[in-house]
Amino acid sequence: GAVVSQHPSRVICKSGTSVKIECRSLDFQATTMFWYRQFPKQSLMLMATSNEGSKATYEQGVEKDKFLINHASLTLSTLTVTSAHPEDSSFYICSAAGTGTHPYGYTFGSGTRLTVV
Amino acid sequence: AQTVTQSQPEMSVQEAETVTLSCTYDTSESDYYLFWYKQPPSRQMILVIRQEAYKQQNATENRFSVNFQKAAKSFSLKISDSQLGDAAMYFCAYRGLVGSARQLTFGSGTQLTVLP
């Protein structure tokens, strides 16, 4: 079945530095990638949607200059948290749709726990 | 905009018993998809069951079944013969068919505890 590999699973970084999170589709072409943020015991909140080769569409309230999304190929999308601060600490999950995925649902990565100290 | 509401933040069930998780949604669309996802402590999102709105028959996957009431915009999940491994956060989700509606909209989740 369709698999999305997300790395790293955990990362700790210092305040002011940048962190890159990668999501790779292993056996399908991810034409669309969704990036979510999840706080403890809360639901998934959509941050942005990206289509391969196009600029990402950000949800209201999400800073596009802080959360840089690149979807330059059909198998790789990245989320870079720039100048991270403690309030950016959260769980980030990607979800992909494309050829080879389930026709109705989307395939999720395993998530990245970001801690900014 | 579509909204999904889960009114039960926490539920518990005795092992081997049956539990029903509630979900309501709001949409002006006539065709769409509904899902239940499970998120165990590992936080990996796992698709439990899906329902196409155009289908009147309720979806079933082994011990999991749904009660889909389109007119009432209700989509509940029934777990039969509950097992310890069913303990997780359960999210109800809506997905439209076209454009930005293709994104998944999640409910707030129901934390299910299975008691031995």
Coordinates of N, CA and C in Angstrom, one line a residue, chain A residues 31-32 34 36 38-44 46 49 51 59 91 93 95 97 102-106 108-110 113, chain B residues 33 35 37 39 41-47 50 52 54-55 89 91 95-96 102-109 111:
Chain A
T31 N 0.8 14.0 -5.6 CA 0.5 15.2 -6.3 C 0.1 16.3 -5.3
T32 N -0.4 16.0 -4.2 CA -0.9 17.0 -3.2 C -0.4 16.5 -1.8
F34 N -0.6 17.7 2.3 CA -1.2 18.5 3.3 C -0.3 18.4 4.6
Y36 N -0.2 19.3 8.7 CA -1.0 19.6 9.8 C -0.1 19.8 11.0
Q38 N -0.5 19.5 15.4 CA -1.3 19.0 16.4 C -0.7 19.2 17.8
F39 N -1.5 19.9 18.6 CA -1.1 20.1 20.0 C -1.6 18.9 20.8
P40 N -1.0 18.7 22.0 CA -1.4 17.5 22.8 C -2.9 17.5 23.1
K41 N -3.4 16.3 22.9 CA -4.8 16.1 23.2 C -5.8 16.9 22.3
Q42 N -5.3 17.4 21.2 CA -6.1 18.2 20.3 C -6.2 17.6 19.0
S43 N -7.0 18.2 18.1 CA -7.2 17.7 16.8 C -6.1 18.2 15.8
L44 N -6.1 17.7 14.6 CA -5.2 18.1 13.6 C -5.7 19.4 13.0
L46 N -5.1 21.9 9.9 CA -4.4 22.1 8.6 C -3.7 23.4 8.6
T49 N -1.6 23.5 2.2 CA -1.8 22.5 1.1 C -0.8 22.8 0.0
N51 N 0.6 21.6 -3.9 CA 0.6 20.8 -5.1 C 1.9 20.8 -5.7
E59 N -3.3 28.2 5.3 CA -4.6 28.5 6.0 C -4.5 29.8 6.7
F91 N 3.5 18.9 17.3 CA 3.6 17.7 16.5 C 3.1 18.0 15.1
I93 N 2.4 16.7 11.2 CA 2.1 15.5 10.4 C 1.8 15.9 8.9
S95 N 0.3 14.6 5.1 CA -0.6 13.6 4.5 C -0.6 13.8 3.0
A97 N -1.8 12.8 -1.1 CA -2.8 12.3 -2.0 C -2.1 12.2 -3.4
H102 N -5.0 5.6 -1.7 CA -6.4 5.2 -1.6 C -7.3 6.3 -2.3
P103 N -8.2 5.9 -3.0 CA -9.0 6.9 -3.8 C -9.8 7.8 -3.0
Y104 N -10.1 7.5 -1.8 CA -10.9 8.4 -1.0 C -10.2 9.0 0.2
G105 N -9.3 8.3 0.8 CA -8.6 8.9 2.0 C -7.2 9.2 1.6
Y106 N -6.5 9.7 2.5 CA -5.1 10.1 2.3 C -4.2 9.4 3.2
F108 N -1.0 9.2 5.6 CA -0.3 10.0 6.6 C 1.1 9.6 6.9
G109 N 2.0 10.6 7.1 CA 3.3 10.3 7.6 C 3.1 10.0 9.1
S110 N 4.2 9.5 9.7 CA 4.2 9.1 11.2 C 4.4 10.3 12.1
R113 N 7.8 15.2 16.1 CA 7.6 16.0 17.4 C 8.7 17.0 17.5
Chain B
Y33 N -17.2 12.5 1.4 CA -16.7 11.3 2.1 C -16.6 11.6 3.6
F35 N -15.0 9.8 7.3 CA -14.0 8.8 7.7 C -14.0 8.8 9.3
Y37 N -10.8 8.0 11.8 CA -9.4 7.7 12.0 C -9.1 7.4 13.4
Q39 N -6.0 7.3 16.3 CA -4.6 7.7 16.6 C -4.2 7.1 17.9
P41 N -1.3 5.9 20.9 CA -0.2 6.7 21.5 C 1.0 6.9 20.6
S42 N 1.2 6.1 19.6 CA 2.3 6.3 18.6 C 2.0 7.5 17.8
R43 N 0.8 8.0 17.7 CA 0.3 9.2 17.0 C 0.3 8.9 15.5
Q44 N 0.5 7.7 15.0 CA 0.3 7.4 13.6 C -1.2 7.4 13.3
M45 N -1.7 8.1 12.3 CA -3.1 8.2 12.0 C -3.4 6.9 11.2
I46 N -4.4 6.2 11.6 CA -4.8 5.0 11.0 C -6.3 5.1 10.5
L47 N -6.5 4.8 9.2 CA -7.9 4.9 8.7 C -8.6 3.6 9.2
R50 N -14.5 4.2 6.2 CA -14.9 5.3 5.4 C -16.3 5.1 4.8
E52 N -19.0 6.7 1.7 CA -19.3 7.6 0.6 C -20.7 8.1 0.9
Y54 N -23.0 9.1 -1.1 CA -24.0 8.6 -2.1 C -24.5 7.2 -1.8
K55 N -23.8 6.5 -0.9 CA -24.1 5.1 -0.6 C -25.1 5.1 0.6
M89 N -7.2 7.7 20.4 CA -8.0 8.9 20.1 C -8.6 8.6 18.8
F91 N -10.8 10.2 15.6 CA -11.2 11.4 14.9 C -12.2 11.1 13.8
R95 N -14.5 15.0 4.0 CA -13.8 15.4 2.9 C -14.7 15.6 1.7
G96 N -14.6 16.8 1.1 CA -15.3 17.1 -0.1 C -14.7 16.5 -1.3
R102 N -11.3 19.3 -0.9 CA -10.7 18.0 -0.8 C -9.9 17.8 0.4
Q103 N -9.6 18.8 1.2 CA -8.9 18.6 2.4 C -9.7 18.0 3.4
L104 N -9.1 17.3 4.3 CA -9.8 16.6 5.4 C -10.1 17.6 6.5
T105 N -11.3 17.7 7.0 CA -11.7 18.5 8.2 C -12.0 17.5 9.3
F106 N -11.3 17.7 10.4 CA -11.4 16.8 11.5 C -12.2 17.3 12.6
G107 N -12.9 16.4 13.4 CA -13.5 16.7 14.6 C -12.5 16.9 15.7
S108 N -12.9 17.2 16.9 CA -12.0 17.5 18.0 C -11.5 16.2 18.6
G109 N -12.1 15.0 18.3 CA -11.6 13.8 18.8 C -12.3 13.3 20.0
Q111 N -11.3 10.4 23.0 CA -10.3 9.6 23.6 C -11.1 8.3 24.2

